[in-house]
Amino acid sequence: MAGIRSPIAVVVGHVDVGKTLLLDKIRGTAVAYREPGMITQHIGMSFVPWGAVERFAGPLVDRLRLRGRIWIPGFLFIDTPGHAAFSNLRKRGGSVADVAVLVVDITSGLEEQGLESLNLIRARGVPFVIAANKLDRIYGWQSEENRPFLFAVERQEWHAVAQLEEQIGRLIDQLSRLGIEADRYDRVRDFATQVPIVPTSAVTGEGVADLLLVLAGVSQRFVSKERLTVRDGPARGVVMEVKEERGLGTVADVIIYDGVLRRGDTVVTAGLQGPITAKVKMLIVPKPLDEMRDPEDRYKYVDEVRAAVGVRIVGEGLEGVVPGAPIVAVEGSLEEAVKAVGEEIAAVKIESDKEGVVAKADTFGTLESMVLFLRQSNIPVRRADVGPPSHKDVVEAALSRRRDPAYGAILAFNVRVPPEVEKEAQSSGVKIVRGEILYKVVDEYLRWANELKAKALEAALSQLVRPGVVQLLPGYVFRRRDPVIVGVRVVKGTIKPGYLLVRQDGREVGKIQQIQSHGAPVQEAKVGDEVAISIAGDVMVGRQIKEGDFLYVYVPEDHLKQWLLQYRQYLRGDEREALDEYAQIRKNWRK
Ligand code: GDP
């Protein structure tokens, strides 16, 4: 018995844009407008039946000419909004989510995590709509509970509409810079190339009808019937959460997107060490609201579930299962199922001997999006795995560090770091960056790496003798022989105590002992400075050197090469001139 299932929908976006409230509103609508006895609760998902949407959206269904044209049974909304849940909805080559709602705050546009979500949505090829939420915050906007946006906008004062248009225009510009064409949904001419923007308010419920109708249209158009067809075969799904339940032991909350799962089935899923086999002892689903007698009496046991469904599995061997892991029921050979799952999770991990950072995350889903994000940020990854940082991770990071100190880092997302690993990392000079928000972890790493690079550069540069040319000022000879003390003007470049000075023809003059400016010693003098210097060397002013002569800082050959080939950009303009002049006169010395 094959049938069409509801598309699985996920809500993502930056923190505080109103994802939770919007989902609550949608779920509340489903409950309020459902047919009696209809189940709307799943484990981890809520069913929003099309019938309920139609009753709720009323006249807008006709206005958009959708009546009788919708064949999806409704939506299955993932109950947990946000990046982490979406990450865990992974499956090979894409997402278990069929469609996504990207929520942005209409007053502030797309923010960092929204951008991160957008990247993930695009990387996984999920069709999406944008909810421009907090419509009620538009200055002068007159709200009316649950009114469709299309009707609401017609009743507004011109200045409120102008405000709205300005905000939407900004959002459109922002998206266009990211290569995404978007428009207010009622102006979209081609849904294949333009992303619809639906203004909503999770507080007043305005635009929620529009959002659901547009989502239905996009689902029917861009999610294939083939993808939504449920077969009778063994269940295929993804693990969303694993926890201990009193009296039940370890339970796994999973989303089954295809096939049938039965009590007694053997399933293959995955943990930190690889594939895990478990036997399904019980299947638990929430009771329909009408059957619930009291809040404690929330669940019931069933013998089988059919996709798409959210279900809690009680089973032996589920300990150690990691969220984001695939789960398949075994119908033929167990070995084949184990192999398939093994291959799928291997595709998420990285094990290489190339230089790059070590990435660790709490689930297969977050790990996959982390690697994706690192790639987009041009940060190479040497190793990626699920679980807390370990001894092996420190060893790998230390190996990477030997080739490039900036890659001696472990990026730990949503995992705790064992104290002994922390200590080991510290003593091997390995940096551990941890956090609960992906872009922040990456930002912090980049900041650290850049600082490290800047310091390394500074250290390298401080080792090099800088080029410089001075002229002996006529009338300022304070001492004629060793140590010579003369007044000079720095013509180009820099001089420092310790630098050796030579004549234009290469003859050695002596080492600068001290530099004095206005009677006080200084650590360097730069182009334009007039200072007194003492030179220790076997020369006499009036013999080997004369007033008015130009003297050059002797730059050792390997320093010269480094300046010319590697660090030229870090010299001032006058230093570059001094360097070129020095390189030029030097050629004649060899003759
Ligand atoms: P989330 O972090 O994206 O899940 O955001 P929440 O749903 O928790 O909302 C964050 C804050 O914004 C809460 O204080 C909400 O009451 C408020 N909020 C959410 N949606 C709206 C909206 O449409 N209009 C207004 N005025 N406030 C909203």
mmCIF file with all atom_site columns, N, CA, C and O and ligand atoms in Angstrom, residues 11-24 81 103 105 132-137 200-205, ligand 1:
data_model
loop_
_atom_site.group_PDB
_atom_site.id
_atom_site.type_symbol
_atom_site.label_atom_id
_atom_site.label_alt_id
_atom_site.label_comp_id
_atom_site.label_asym_id
_atom_site.label_entity_id
_atom_site.label_seq_id
_atom_site.pdbx_PDB_ins_code
_atom_site.Cartn_x
_atom_site.Cartn_y
_atom_site.Cartn_z
_atom_site.occupancy
_atom_site.B_iso_or_equiv
_atom_site.pdbx_formal_charge
_atom_site.auth_seq_id
_atom_site.auth_comp_id
_atom_site.auth_asym_id
_atom_site.auth_atom_id
_atom_site.pdbx_PDB_model_num
ATOM   1   N N   . VAL A 1 11  ? 11.931 24.461 10.719 1.00 0.00 ? 11  VAL A N   1
ATOM   2   C CA  . VAL A 1 11  ? 11.986 25.919 10.890 1.00 0.00 ? 11  VAL A CA  1
ATOM   3   C C   . VAL A 1 11  ? 13.372 26.308 11.389 1.00 0.00 ? 11  VAL A C   1
ATOM   4   O O   . VAL A 1 11  ? 13.828 25.784 12.405 1.00 0.00 ? 11  VAL A O   1
ATOM   5   N N   . VAL A 1 12  ? 14.040 27.188 10.657 1.00 0.00 ? 12  VAL A N   1
ATOM   6   C CA  . VAL A 1 12  ? 15.396 27.593 11.050 1.00 0.00 ? 12  VAL A CA  1
ATOM   7   C C   . VAL A 1 12  ? 15.526 29.115 11.018 1.00 0.00 ? 12  VAL A C   1
ATOM   8   O O   . VAL A 1 12  ? 14.659 29.808 10.496 1.00 0.00 ? 12  VAL A O   1
ATOM   9   N N   . GLY A 1 13  ? 16.626 29.611 11.568 1.00 0.00 ? 13  GLY A N   1
ATOM   10  C CA  . GLY A 1 13  ? 16.858 31.050 11.567 1.00 0.00 ? 13  GLY A CA  1
ATOM   11  C C   . GLY A 1 13  ? 17.679 31.472 12.775 1.00 0.00 ? 13  GLY A C   1
ATOM   12  O O   . GLY A 1 13  ? 17.990 30.652 13.642 1.00 0.00 ? 13  GLY A O   1
ATOM   13  N N   . HIS A 1 14  ? 18.014 32.748 12.819 1.00 0.00 ? 14  HIS A N   1
ATOM   14  C CA  . HIS A 1 14  ? 18.827 33.309 13.897 1.00 0.00 ? 14  HIS A CA  1
ATOM   15  C C   . HIS A 1 14  ? 18.071 33.222 15.229 1.00 0.00 ? 14  HIS A C   1
ATOM   16  O O   . HIS A 1 14  ? 16.852 33.114 15.246 1.00 0.00 ? 14  HIS A O   1
ATOM   17  N N   . VAL A 1 15  ? 18.798 33.307 16.313 1.00 0.00 ? 15  VAL A N   1
ATOM   18  C CA  . VAL A 1 15  ? 18.189 33.273 17.632 1.00 0.00 ? 15  VAL A CA  1
ATOM   19  C C   . VAL A 1 15  ? 17.267 34.487 17.810 1.00 0.00 ? 15  VAL A C   1
ATOM   20  O O   . VAL A 1 15  ? 17.557 35.576 17.295 1.00 0.00 ? 15  VAL A O   1
ATOM   21  N N   . ASP A 1 16  ? 16.133 34.272 18.454 1.00 0.00 ? 16  ASP A N   1
ATOM   22  C CA  . ASP A 1 16  ? 15.189 35.348 18.788 1.00 0.00 ? 16  ASP A CA  1
ATOM   23  C C   . ASP A 1 16  ? 14.403 35.945 17.629 1.00 0.00 ? 16  ASP A C   1
ATOM   24  O O   . ASP A 1 16  ? 13.789 37.000 17.793 1.00 0.00 ? 16  ASP A O   1
ATOM   25  N N   . VAL A 1 17  ? 14.414 35.309 16.484 1.00 0.00 ? 17  VAL A N   1
ATOM   26  C CA  . VAL A 1 17  ? 13.626 35.865 15.378 1.00 0.00 ? 17  VAL A CA  1
ATOM   27  C C   . VAL A 1 17  ? 12.158 35.462 15.483 1.00 0.00 ? 17  VAL A C   1
ATOM   28  O O   . VAL A 1 17  ? 11.300 36.015 14.800 1.00 0.00 ? 17  VAL A O   1
ATOM   29  N N   . GLY A 1 18  ? 11.884 34.477 16.360 1.00 0.00 ? 18  GLY A N   1
ATOM   30  C CA  . GLY A 1 18  ? 10.488 34.075 16.575 1.00 0.00 ? 18  GLY A CA  1
ATOM   31  C C   . GLY A 1 18  ? 10.152 32.680 16.069 1.00 0.00 ? 18  GLY A C   1
ATOM   32  O O   . GLY A 1 18  ? 8.982  32.369 15.857 1.00 0.00 ? 18  GLY A O   1
ATOM   33  N N   . LYS A 1 19  ? 11.181 31.836 15.906 1.00 0.00 ? 19  LYS A N   1
ATOM   34  C CA  . LYS A 1 19  ? 10.958 30.476 15.414 1.00 0.00 ? 19  LYS A CA  1
ATOM   35  C C   . LYS A 1 19  ? 10.014 29.686 16.313 1.00 0.00 ? 19  LYS A C   1
ATOM   36  O O   . LYS A 1 19  ? 9.062  29.073 15.844 1.00 0.00 ? 19  LYS A O   1
ATOM   37  N N   . THR A 1 20  ? 10.302 29.733 17.624 1.00 0.00 ? 20  THR A N   1
ATOM   38  C CA  . THR A 1 20  ? 9.524  28.931 18.568 1.00 0.00 ? 20  THR A CA  1
ATOM   39  C C   . THR A 1 20  ? 8.069  29.387 18.602 1.00 0.00 ? 20  THR A C   1
ATOM   40  O O   . THR A 1 20  ? 7.148  28.570 18.533 1.00 0.00 ? 20  THR A O   1
ATOM   41  N N   . LEU A 1 21  ? 7.904  30.687 18.644 1.00 0.00 ? 21  LEU A N   1
ATOM   42  C CA  . LEU A 1 21  ? 6.557  31.241 18.721 1.00 0.00 ? 21  LEU A CA  1
ATOM   43  C C   . LEU A 1 21  ? 5.764  30.953 17.440 1.00 0.00 ? 21  LEU A C   1
ATOM   44  O O   . LEU A 1 21  ? 4.575  30.641 17.478 1.00 0.00 ? 21  LEU A O   1
ATOM   45  N N   . LEU A 1 22  ? 6.443  31.044 16.314 1.00 0.00 ? 22  LEU A N   1
ATOM   46  C CA  . LEU A 1 22  ? 5.799  30.792 15.027 1.00 0.00 ? 22  LEU A CA  1
ATOM   47  C C   . LEU A 1 22  ? 5.356  29.326 14.951 1.00 0.00 ? 22  LEU A C   1
ATOM   48  O O   . LEU A 1 22  ? 4.234  29.020 14.520 1.00 0.00 ? 22  LEU A O   1
ATOM   49  N N   . LEU A 1 23  ? 6.223  28.436 15.385 1.00 0.00 ? 23  LEU A N   1
ATOM   50  C CA  . LEU A 1 23  ? 5.879  27.011 15.398 1.00 0.00 ? 23  LEU A CA  1
ATOM   51  C C   . LEU A 1 23  ? 4.694  26.758 16.328 1.00 0.00 ? 23  LEU A C   1
ATOM   52  O O   . LEU A 1 23  ? 3.782  25.993 15.996 1.00 0.00 ? 23  LEU A O   1
ATOM   53  N N   . ASP A 1 24  ? 4.723  27.411 17.493 1.00 0.00 ? 24  ASP A N   1
ATOM   54  C CA  . ASP A 1 24  ? 3.617  27.253 18.437 1.00 0.00 ? 24  ASP A CA  1
ATOM   55  C C   . ASP A 1 24  ? 2.307  27.673 17.790 1.00 0.00 ? 24  ASP A C   1
ATOM   56  O O   . ASP A 1 24  ? 1.285  27.025 17.944 1.00 0.00 ? 24  ASP A O   1
ATOM   57  N N   . PRO A 1 81  ? 12.891 23.879 16.629 1.00 0.00 ? 81  PRO A N   1
ATOM   58  C CA  . PRO A 1 81  ? 13.375 24.737 15.564 1.00 0.00 ? 81  PRO A CA  1
ATOM   59  C C   . PRO A 1 81  ? 14.885 24.904 15.690 1.00 0.00 ? 81  PRO A C   1
ATOM   60  O O   . PRO A 1 81  ? 15.459 24.623 16.742 1.00 0.00 ? 81  PRO A O   1
ATOM   61  N N   . VAL A 1 103 ? 13.262 31.709 9.010  1.00 0.00 ? 103 VAL A N   1
ATOM   62  C CA  . VAL A 1 103 ? 12.618 32.857 9.663  1.00 0.00 ? 103 VAL A CA  1
ATOM   63  C C   . VAL A 1 103 ? 13.651 33.967 9.842  1.00 0.00 ? 103 VAL A C   1
ATOM   64  O O   . VAL A 1 103 ? 14.766 33.719 10.312 1.00 0.00 ? 103 VAL A O   1
ATOM   65  N N   . ASP A 1 105 ? 13.932 38.241 11.113 1.00 0.00 ? 105 ASP A N   1
ATOM   66  C CA  . ASP A 1 105 ? 13.236 39.347 11.758 1.00 0.00 ? 105 ASP A CA  1
ATOM   67  C C   . ASP A 1 105 ? 13.123 40.447 10.711 1.00 0.00 ? 105 ASP A C   1
ATOM   68  O O   . ASP A 1 105 ? 14.130 40.931 10.194 1.00 0.00 ? 105 ASP A O   1
ATOM   69  N N   . ALA A 1 132 ? 9.227  36.524 6.950  1.00 0.00 ? 132 ALA A N   1
ATOM   70  C CA  . ALA A 1 132 ? 9.750  37.794 7.471  1.00 0.00 ? 132 ALA A CA  1
ATOM   71  C C   . ALA A 1 132 ? 8.891  38.142 8.676  1.00 0.00 ? 132 ALA A C   1
ATOM   72  O O   . ALA A 1 132 ? 7.832  38.756 8.545  1.00 0.00 ? 132 ALA A O   1
ATOM   73  N N   . ASN A 1 133 ? 9.358  37.721 9.847  1.00 0.00 ? 133 ASN A N   1
ATOM   74  C CA  . ASN A 1 133 ? 8.523  37.739 11.048 1.00 0.00 ? 133 ASN A CA  1
ATOM   75  C C   . ASN A 1 133 ? 8.594  39.084 11.803 1.00 0.00 ? 133 ASN A C   1
ATOM   76  O O   . ASN A 1 133 ? 9.463  39.904 11.542 1.00 0.00 ? 133 ASN A O   1
ATOM   77  N N   . LYS A 1 134 ? 7.694  39.238 12.741 1.00 0.00 ? 134 LYS A N   1
ATOM   78  C CA  . LYS A 1 134 ? 7.545  40.439 13.560 1.00 0.00 ? 134 LYS A CA  1
ATOM   79  C C   . LYS A 1 134 ? 6.970  41.599 12.746 1.00 0.00 ? 134 LYS A C   1
ATOM   80  O O   . LYS A 1 134 ? 7.299  42.770 12.958 1.00 0.00 ? 134 LYS A O   1
ATOM   81  N N   . LEU A 1 135 ? 6.087  41.212 11.843 1.00 0.00 ? 135 LEU A N   1
ATOM   82  C CA  . LEU A 1 135 ? 5.366  42.176 11.014 1.00 0.00 ? 135 LEU A CA  1
ATOM   83  C C   . LEU A 1 135 ? 4.656  43.230 11.868 1.00 0.00 ? 135 LEU A C   1
ATOM   84  O O   . LEU A 1 135 ? 4.581  44.405 11.504 1.00 0.00 ? 135 LEU A O   1
ATOM   85  N N   . ASP A 1 136 ? 4.154  42.805 13.031 1.00 0.00 ? 136 ASP A N   1
ATOM   86  C CA  . ASP A 1 136 ? 3.426  43.737 13.904 1.00 0.00 ? 136 ASP A CA  1
ATOM   87  C C   . ASP A 1 136 ? 4.307  44.859 14.427 1.00 0.00 ? 136 ASP A C   1
ATOM   88  O O   . ASP A 1 136 ? 3.822  45.855 14.937 1.00 0.00 ? 136 ASP A O   1
ATOM   89  N N   . ARG A 1 137 ? 5.631  44.700 14.291 1.00 0.00 ? 137 ARG A N   1
ATOM   90  C CA  . ARG A 1 137 ? 6.539  45.745 14.776 1.00 0.00 ? 137 ARG A CA  1
ATOM   91  C C   . ARG A 1 137 ? 6.752  46.863 13.764 1.00 0.00 ? 137 ARG A C   1
ATOM   92  O O   . ARG A 1 137 ? 7.404  47.856 14.052 1.00 0.00 ? 137 ARG A O   1
ATOM   93  N N   . THR A 1 200 ? 5.092  37.745 8.324  1.00 0.00 ? 200 THR A N   1
ATOM   94  C CA  . THR A 1 200 ? 4.285  37.076 9.349  1.00 0.00 ? 200 THR A CA  1
ATOM   95  C C   . THR A 1 200 ? 4.437  37.794 10.688 1.00 0.00 ? 200 THR A C   1
ATOM   96  O O   . THR A 1 200 ? 5.380  38.546 10.892 1.00 0.00 ? 200 THR A O   1
ATOM   97  N N   . SER A 1 201 ? 3.512  37.500 11.571 1.00 0.00 ? 201 SER A N   1
ATOM   98  C CA  . SER A 1 201 ? 3.697  37.860 12.973 1.00 0.00 ? 201 SER A CA  1
ATOM   99  C C   . SER A 1 201 ? 3.317  36.644 13.809 1.00 0.00 ? 201 SER A C   1
ATOM   100 O O   . SER A 1 201 ? 2.173  36.182 13.751 1.00 0.00 ? 201 SER A O   1
ATOM   101 N N   . ALA A 1 202 ? 4.270  36.165 14.555 1.00 0.00 ? 202 ALA A N   1
ATOM   102 C CA  . ALA A 1 202 ? 3.996  35.011 15.406 1.00 0.00 ? 202 ALA A CA  1
ATOM   103 C C   . ALA A 1 202 ? 3.160  35.424 16.607 1.00 0.00 ? 202 ALA A C   1
ATOM   104 O O   . ALA A 1 202 ? 2.551  34.599 17.261 1.00 0.00 ? 202 ALA A O   1
ATOM   105 N N   . VAL A 1 203 ? 3.128  36.731 16.885 1.00 0.00 ? 203 VAL A N   1
ATOM   106 C CA  . VAL A 1 203 ? 2.370  37.220 18.024 1.00 0.00 ? 203 VAL A CA  1
ATOM   107 C C   . VAL A 1 203 ? 0.895  37.382 17.667 1.00 0.00 ? 203 VAL A C   1
ATOM   108 O O   . VAL A 1 203 ? 0.011  36.920 18.373 1.00 0.00 ? 203 VAL A O   1
ATOM   109 N N   . THR A 1 204 ? 0.618  38.011 16.523 1.00 0.00 ? 204 THR A N   1
ATOM   110 C CA  . THR A 1 204 ? -0.781 38.249 16.145 1.00 0.00 ? 204 THR A CA  1
ATOM   111 C C   . THR A 1 204 ? -1.334 37.154 15.236 1.00 0.00 ? 204 THR A C   1
ATOM   112 O O   . THR A 1 204 ? -2.537 37.079 15.027 1.00 0.00 ? 204 THR A O   1
ATOM   113 N N   . GLY A 1 205 ? -0.448 36.342 14.680 1.00 0.00 ? 205 GLY A N   1
ATOM   114 C CA  . GLY A 1 205 ? -0.901 35.278 13.786 1.00 0.00 ? 205 GLY A CA  1
ATOM   115 C C   . GLY A 1 205 ? -1.106 35.759 12.353 1.00 0.00 ? 205 GLY A C   1
ATOM   116 O O   . GLY A 1 205 ? -1.468 34.984 11.463 1.00 0.00 ? 205 GLY A O   1
HETATM 117 P P1  . GDP B 2 .   ? 13.468 31.964 18.597 1.00 0.00 ? 1   GDP B P1  1
HETATM 118 O O1  . GDP B 2 .   ? 14.710 32.126 19.403 1.00 0.00 ? 1   GDP B O1  1
HETATM 119 O O2  . GDP B 2 .   ? 13.710 32.243 17.151 1.00 0.00 ? 1   GDP B O2  1
HETATM 120 O O3  . GDP B 2 .   ? 12.759 30.673 18.811 1.00 0.00 ? 1   GDP B O3  1
HETATM 121 O O4  . GDP B 2 .   ? 12.496 33.152 19.060 1.00 0.00 ? 1   GDP B O4  1
HETATM 122 P P2  . GDP B 2 .   ? 11.248 33.116 20.049 1.00 0.00 ? 1   GDP B P2  1
HETATM 123 O O5  . GDP B 2 .   ? 10.087 32.467 19.402 1.00 0.00 ? 1   GDP B O5  1
HETATM 124 O O6  . GDP B 2 .   ? 11.689 32.558 21.350 1.00 0.00 ? 1   GDP B O6  1
HETATM 125 O O7  . GDP B 2 .   ? 10.959 34.661 20.172 1.00 0.00 ? 1   GDP B O7  1
HETATM 126 C C1  . GDP B 2 .   ? 11.920 35.554 20.661 1.00 0.00 ? 1   GDP B C1  1
HETATM 127 C C2  . GDP B 2 .   ? 11.271 36.812 21.174 1.00 0.00 ? 1   GDP B C2  1
HETATM 128 O O8  . GDP B 2 .   ? 10.661 37.528 20.131 1.00 0.00 ? 1   GDP B O8  1
HETATM 129 C C3  . GDP B 2 .   ? 10.177 36.525 22.178 1.00 0.00 ? 1   GDP B C3  1
HETATM 130 O O9  . GDP B 2 .   ? 10.220 37.520 23.163 1.00 0.00 ? 1   GDP B O9  1
HETATM 131 C C4  . GDP B 2 .   ? 8.927  36.629 21.361 1.00 0.00 ? 1   GDP B C4  1
HETATM 132 O O10 . GDP B 2 .   ? 7.816  37.012 22.142 1.00 0.00 ? 1   GDP B O10 1
HETATM 133 C C5  . GDP B 2 .   ? 9.281  37.699 20.369 1.00 0.00 ? 1   GDP B C5  1
HETATM 134 N N1  . GDP B 2 .   ? 8.561  37.501 19.097 1.00 0.00 ? 1   GDP B N1  1
HETATM 135 C C6  . GDP B 2 .   ? 8.542  36.383 18.349 1.00 0.00 ? 1   GDP B C6  1
HETATM 136 N N2  . GDP B 2 .   ? 7.790  36.569 17.256 1.00 0.00 ? 1   GDP B N2  1
HETATM 137 C C7  . GDP B 2 .   ? 7.334  37.830 17.313 1.00 0.00 ? 1   GDP B C7  1
HETATM 138 C C8  . GDP B 2 .   ? 6.501  38.626 16.448 1.00 0.00 ? 1   GDP B C8  1
HETATM 139 O O11 . GDP B 2 .   ? 6.022  38.205 15.402 1.00 0.00 ? 1   GDP B O11 1
HETATM 140 N N3  . GDP B 2 .   ? 6.238  39.918 16.857 1.00 0.00 ? 1   GDP B N3  1
HETATM 141 C C9  . GDP B 2 .   ? 6.748  40.425 18.003 1.00 0.00 ? 1   GDP B C9  1
HETATM 142 N N4  . GDP B 2 .   ? 6.451  41.688 18.301 1.00 0.00 ? 1   GDP B N4  1
HETATM 143 N N5  . GDP B 2 .   ? 7.522  39.723 18.830 1.00 0.00 ? 1   GDP B N5  1
HETATM 144 C C10 . GDP B 2 .   ? 7.825  38.429 18.490 1.00 0.00 ? 1   GDP B C10 1
#
